[in-house]
Amino acid sequence: MQEYSAYLNAAFLFFYVNRYHPNLKVQARDPRKLYVVDTGLRNANTFSASGDIGRLAENAVYVELRRRGGEMYYYSAKGEVDFITVEGNAPTGAIQVCYDNMENAATYNREVRALVM
């Protein structure tokens, strides 16, 4: 299965994003997030009754960030930040993607808490 994943990555159909961690050994052992070049590929191969609009929005943001260039990671500790942009070895920005009502206090707290940790 890993061999097929590597082929899909090499063909620029699937993209993997590593977790940001200053220790490269920890970073290599942690799980990667998967994004696809076309959300139609994802929709054709997943079974979700809800439509997963939030994940599709995150995927669309990833594709745009990739188009603009630069190195990206995700960050996970007590919360998860969807994208950490990096130049050299230093983080330069954090991007949180949310396709939900940010006027809802629980949603707002969840999304912002991850950014300020």
mmCIF file of N, CA, C and O in Angstrom, residues 58-108:
data_model
loop_
_atom_site.group_PDB
_atom_site.id
_atom_site.type_symbol
_atom_site.label_atom_id
_atom_site.label_comp_id
_atom_site.label_asym_id
_atom_site.label_seq_id
_atom_site.Cartn_x
_atom_site.Cartn_y
_atom_site.Cartn_z
ATOM 1 N N GLU A 58 -10.674 22.663 3.702
ATOM 2 C CA GLU A 58 -9.267 22.547 4.110
ATOM 3 C C GLU A 58 -8.411 22.062 2.946
ATOM 4 O O GLU A 58 -7.308 22.550 2.721
ATOM 5 N N ASN A 59 -8.917 21.097 2.183
ATOM 6 C CA ASN A 59 -8.192 20.588 1.026
ATOM 7 C C ASN A 59 -8.002 21.694 -0.021
ATOM 8 O O ASN A 59 -6.919 21.833 -0.591
ATOM 9 N N ALA A 60 -9.040 22.494 -0.259
ATOM 10 C CA ALA A 60 -8.948 23.584 -1.235
ATOM 11 C C ALA A 60 -7.918 24.633 -0.794
ATOM 12 O O ALA A 60 -7.148 25.137 -1.618
ATOM 13 N N VAL A 61 -7.888 24.929 0.487
ATOM 14 C CA VAL A 61 -6.897 25.878 1.013
ATOM 15 C C VAL A 61 -5.492 25.304 0.835
ATOM 16 O O VAL A 61 -4.569 26.008 0.425
ATOM 17 N N TYR A 62 -5.330 24.006 1.099
ATOM 18 C CA TYR A 62 -4.013 23.381 0.912
ATOM 19 C C TYR A 62 -3.547 23.517 -0.541
ATOM 20 O O TYR A 62 -2.402 23.874 -0.802
ATOM 21 N N VAL A 63 -4.437 23.211 -1.479
ATOM 22 C CA VAL A 63 -4.063 23.273 -2.897
ATOM 23 C C VAL A 63 -3.632 24.696 -3.273
ATOM 24 O O VAL A 63 -2.646 24.897 -3.984
ATOM 25 N N GLU A 64 -4.337 25.704 -2.759
ATOM 26 C CA GLU A 64 -3.958 27.088 -3.047
ATOM 27 C C GLU A 64 -2.617 27.455 -2.400
ATOM 28 O O GLU A 64 -1.772 28.098 -3.029
ATOM 29 N N LEU A 65 -2.406 27.037 -1.158
ATOM 30 C CA LEU A 65 -1.122 27.311 -0.499
ATOM 31 C C LEU A 65 0.020 26.620 -1.235
ATOM 32 O O LEU A 65 1.104 27.189 -1.390
ATOM 33 N N ARG A 66 -0.217 25.425 -1.696
ATOM 34 C CA ARG A 66 0.808 24.696 -2.451
ATOM 35 C C ARG A 66 1.112 25.421 -3.763
ATOM 36 O O ARG A 66 2.254 25.511 -4.184
ATOM 37 N N ARG A 67 0.066 25.936 -4.417
ATOM 38 C CA ARG A 67 0.251 26.660 -5.667
ATOM 39 C C ARG A 67 1.126 27.895 -5.448
ATOM 40 O O ARG A 67 1.956 28.236 -6.284
ATOM 41 N N ARG A 68 0.970 28.536 -4.293
ATOM 42 C CA ARG A 68 1.755 29.737 -3.986
ATOM 43 C C ARG A 68 3.192 29.404 -3.607
ATOM 44 O O ARG A 68 4.038 30.286 -3.577
ATOM 45 N N GLY A 69 3.457 28.153 -3.280
ATOM 46 C CA GLY A 69 4.814 27.723 -2.951
ATOM 47 C C GLY A 69 5.084 27.810 -1.460
ATOM 48 O O GLY A 69 4.267 28.286 -0.686
ATOM 49 N N GLY A 70 6.230 27.358 -1.059
ATOM 50 C CA GLY A 70 6.601 27.372 0.349
ATOM 51 C C GLY A 70 6.395 26.015 0.993
ATOM 52 O O GLY A 70 5.767 25.124 0.429
ATOM 53 N N GLU A 71 6.931 25.900 2.158
ATOM 54 C CA GLU A 71 6.878 24.647 2.903
ATOM 55 C C GLU A 71 5.749 24.720 3.928
ATOM 56 O O GLU A 71 5.577 25.734 4.588
ATOM 57 N N MET A 72 4.981 23.635 4.052
ATOM 58 C CA MET A 72 3.836 23.603 4.969
ATOM 59 C C MET A 72 3.863 22.364 5.849
ATOM 60 O O MET A 72 4.300 21.300 5.419
ATOM 61 N N TYR A 73 3.358 22.559 7.053
ATOM 62 C CA TYR A 73 3.183 21.486 8.017
ATOM 63 C C TYR A 73 1.849 21.697 8.704
ATOM 64 O O TYR A 73 1.197 22.712 8.515
ATOM 65 N N TYR A 74 1.445 20.752 9.518
ATOM 66 C CA TYR A 74 0.338 20.993 10.444
ATOM 67 C C TYR A 74 0.913 20.891 11.844
ATOM 68 O O TYR A 74 2.013 20.379 12.037
ATOM 69 N N TYR A 75 0.216 21.427 12.805
ATOM 70 C CA TYR A 75 0.693 21.397 14.185
ATOM 71 C C TYR A 75 -0.389 20.782 15.053
ATOM 72 O O TYR A 75 -1.566 21.095 14.922
ATOM 73 N N SER A 76 0.024 19.901 15.926
ATOM 74 C CA SER A 76 -0.934 19.248 16.808
ATOM 75 C C SER A 76 -0.327 19.126 18.200
ATOM 76 O O SER A 76 0.742 18.560 18.369
ATOM 77 N N ALA A 77 -1.015 19.688 19.160
ATOM 78 C CA ALA A 77 -0.648 19.536 20.573
ATOM 79 C C ALA A 77 -1.957 19.301 21.314
ATOM 80 O O ALA A 77 -2.523 18.234 21.229
ATOM 81 N N LYS A 78 -2.465 20.313 22.003
ATOM 82 C CA LYS A 78 -3.773 20.193 22.654
ATOM 83 C C LYS A 78 -4.894 20.493 21.673
ATOM 84 O O LYS A 78 -6.033 20.118 21.885
ATOM 85 N N GLY A 79 -4.579 21.181 20.612
ATOM 86 C CA GLY A 79 -5.489 21.464 19.517
ATOM 87 C C GLY A 79 -4.707 21.283 18.234
ATOM 88 O O GLY A 79 -3.519 20.981 18.260
ATOM 89 N N GLU A 80 -5.356 21.446 17.107
ATOM 90 C CA GLU A 80 -4.652 21.282 15.841
ATOM 91 C C GLU A 80 -4.755 22.548 15.010
ATOM 92 O O GLU A 80 -5.836 23.104 14.839
ATOM 93 N N VAL A 81 -3.612 22.985 14.502
ATOM 94 C CA VAL A 81 -3.554 24.094 13.555
ATOM 95 C C VAL A 81 -3.392 23.454 12.182
ATOM 96 O O VAL A 81 -2.494 22.639 11.970
ATOM 97 N N ASP A 82 -4.263 23.825 11.254
ATOM 98 C CA ASP A 82 -4.298 23.154 9.959
ATOM 99 C C ASP A 82 -3.011 23.323 9.163
ATOM 100 O O ASP A 82 -2.523 22.362 8.568
ATOM 101 N N PHE A 83 -2.453 24.531 9.134
ATOM 102 C CA PHE A 83 -1.243 24.754 8.348
ATOM 103 C C PHE A 83 -0.286 25.681 9.082
ATOM 104 O O PHE A 83 -0.684 26.722 9.588
ATOM 105 N N ILE A 84 0.968 25.282 9.115
ATOM 106 C CA ILE A 84 2.069 26.105 9.604
ATOM 107 C C ILE A 84 2.980 26.333 8.409
ATOM 108 O O ILE A 84 3.445 25.376 7.793
ATOM 109 N N THR A 85 3.199 27.587 8.057
ATOM 110 C CA THR A 85 4.117 27.891 6.969
ATOM 111 C C THR A 85 5.512 28.078 7.561
ATOM 112 O O THR A 85 5.658 28.614 8.661
ATOM 113 N N VAL A 86 6.510 27.608 6.825
ATOM 114 C CA VAL A 86 7.884 27.598 7.332
ATOM 115 C C VAL A 86 8.825 28.115 6.259
ATOM 116 O O VAL A 86 8.685 27.782 5.089
ATOM 117 N N GLU A 87 9.760 28.945 6.671
ATOM 118 C CA GLU A 87 10.874 29.363 5.816
ATOM 119 C C GLU A 87 12.149 29.025 6.546
ATOM 120 O O GLU A 87 12.339 29.455 7.685
ATOM 121 N N GLY A 88 13.009 28.259 5.902
ATOM 122 C CA GLY A 88 14.195 27.748 6.587
ATOM 123 C C GLY A 88 13.742 26.756 7.639
ATOM 124 O O GLY A 88 13.045 25.801 7.338
ATOM 125 N N ASN A 89 14.080 26.985 8.865
ATOM 126 C CA ASN A 89 13.618 26.129 9.964
ATOM 127 C C ASN A 89 12.657 26.842 10.888
ATOM 128 O O ASN A 89 12.278 26.300 11.920
ATOM 129 N N ALA A 90 12.269 28.064 10.530
ATOM 130 C CA ALA A 90 11.440 28.866 11.429
ATOM 131 C C ALA A 90 10.010 28.984 10.910
ATOM 132 O O ALA A 90 9.792 29.280 9.732
ATOM 133 N N PRO A 91 9.030 28.750 11.794
ATOM 134 C CA PRO A 91 7.634 28.961 11.390
ATOM 135 C C PRO A 91 7.377 30.440 11.115
ATOM 136 O O PRO A 91 7.863 31.307 11.829
ATOM 137 N N THR A 92 6.633 30.714 10.042
ATOM 138 C CA THR A 92 6.349 32.099 9.674
ATOM 139 C C THR A 92 4.868 32.450 9.766
ATOM 140 O O THR A 92 4.515 33.620 9.743
ATOM 141 N N GLY A 93 4.005 31.457 9.833
ATOM 142 C CA GLY A 93 2.580 31.752 9.892
ATOM 143 C C GLY A 93 1.768 30.535 10.275
ATOM 144 O O GLY A 93 2.232 29.400 10.171
ATOM 145 N N ALA A 94 0.562 30.797 10.738
ATOM 146 C CA ALA A 94 -0.376 29.731 11.099
ATOM 147 C C ALA A 94 -1.717 30.034 10.440
ATOM 148 O O ALA A 94 -2.190 31.172 10.487
ATOM 149 N N ILE A 95 -2.298 29.016 9.813
ATOM 150 C CA ILE A 95 -3.569 29.183 9.106
ATOM 151 C C ILE A 95 -4.539 28.126 9.610
ATOM 152 O O ILE A 95 -4.228 26.935 9.616
ATOM 153 N N GLN A 96 -5.696 28.593 10.017
ATOM 154 C CA GLN A 96 -6.754 27.713 10.510
ATOM 155 C C GLN A 96 -7.919 27.800 9.522
ATOM 156 O O GLN A 96 -8.342 28.891 9.160
ATOM 157 N N VAL A 97 -8.421 26.655 9.078
ATOM 158 C CA VAL A 97 -9.529 26.611 8.126
ATOM 159 C C VAL A 97 -10.770 26.127 8.861
ATOM 160 O O VAL A 97 -10.732 25.104 9.544
ATOM 161 N N CYS A 98 -11.865 26.870 8.712
ATOM 162 C CA CYS A 98 -13.111 26.481 9.371
ATOM 163 C C CYS A 98 -14.278 26.810 8.457
ATOM 164 O O CYS A 98 -14.415 27.944 8.013
ATOM 165 N N TYR A 99 -15.106 25.820 8.178
ATOM 166 C CA TYR A 99 -16.309 26.039 7.380
ATOM 167 C C TYR A 99 -17.499 25.784 8.293
ATOM 168 O O TYR A 99 -18.231 24.809 8.166
ATOM 169 N N ASP A 100 -17.626 26.630 9.270
ATOM 170 C CA ASP A 100 -18.690 26.501 10.267
ATOM 171 C C ASP A 100 -19.030 27.905 10.748
ATOM 172 O O ASP A 100 -18.338 28.867 10.437
ATOM 173 N N ASN A 101 -20.045 28.003 11.532
ATOM 174 C CA ASN A 101 -20.494 29.283 12.054
ATOM 175 C C ASN A 101 -19.559 29.748 13.170
ATOM 176 O O ASN A 101 -19.593 29.216 14.272
ATOM 177 N N MET A 102 -18.737 30.749 12.880
ATOM 178 C CA MET A 102 -17.790 31.242 13.880
ATOM 179 C C MET A 102 -18.483 32.080 14.952
ATOM 180 O O MET A 102 -17.870 32.455 15.936
ATOM 181 N N GLU A 103 -19.774 32.375 14.779
ATOM 182 C CA GLU A 103 -20.525 33.057 15.836
ATOM 183 C C GLU A 103 -20.898 32.098 16.950
ATOM 184 O O GLU A 103 -21.234 32.525 18.052
ATOM 185 N N ASN A 104 -20.817 30.803 16.671
ATOM 186 C CA ASN A 104 -21.027 29.788 17.696
ATOM 187 C C ASN A 104 -19.810 29.811 18.621
ATOM 188 O O ASN A 104 -18.680 29.614 18.181
ATOM 189 N N ALA A 105 -20.027 30.044 19.905
ATOM 190 C CA ALA A 105 -18.921 30.208 20.864
ATOM 191 C C ALA A 105 -18.038 28.963 20.935
ATOM 192 O O ALA A 105 -16.809 29.078 21.019
ATOM 193 N N ALA A 106 -18.619 27.781 20.887
ATOM 194 C CA ALA A 106 -17.827 26.549 20.978
ATOM 195 C C ALA A 106 -16.907 26.410 19.768
ATOM 196 O O ALA A 106 -15.730 26.053 19.906
ATOM 197 N N THR A 107 -17.424 26.688 18.589
ATOM 198 C CA THR A 107 -16.608 26.613 17.368
ATOM 199 C C THR A 107 -15.501 27.650 17.408
ATOM 200 O O THR A 107 -14.339 27.351 17.122
ATOM 201 N N TYR A 108 -15.843 28.874 17.756
ATOM 202 C CA TYR A 108 -14.858 29.948 17.816
ATOM 203 C C TYR A 108 -13.735 29.595 18.799
ATOM 204 O O TYR A 108 -12.554 29.719 18.475
#
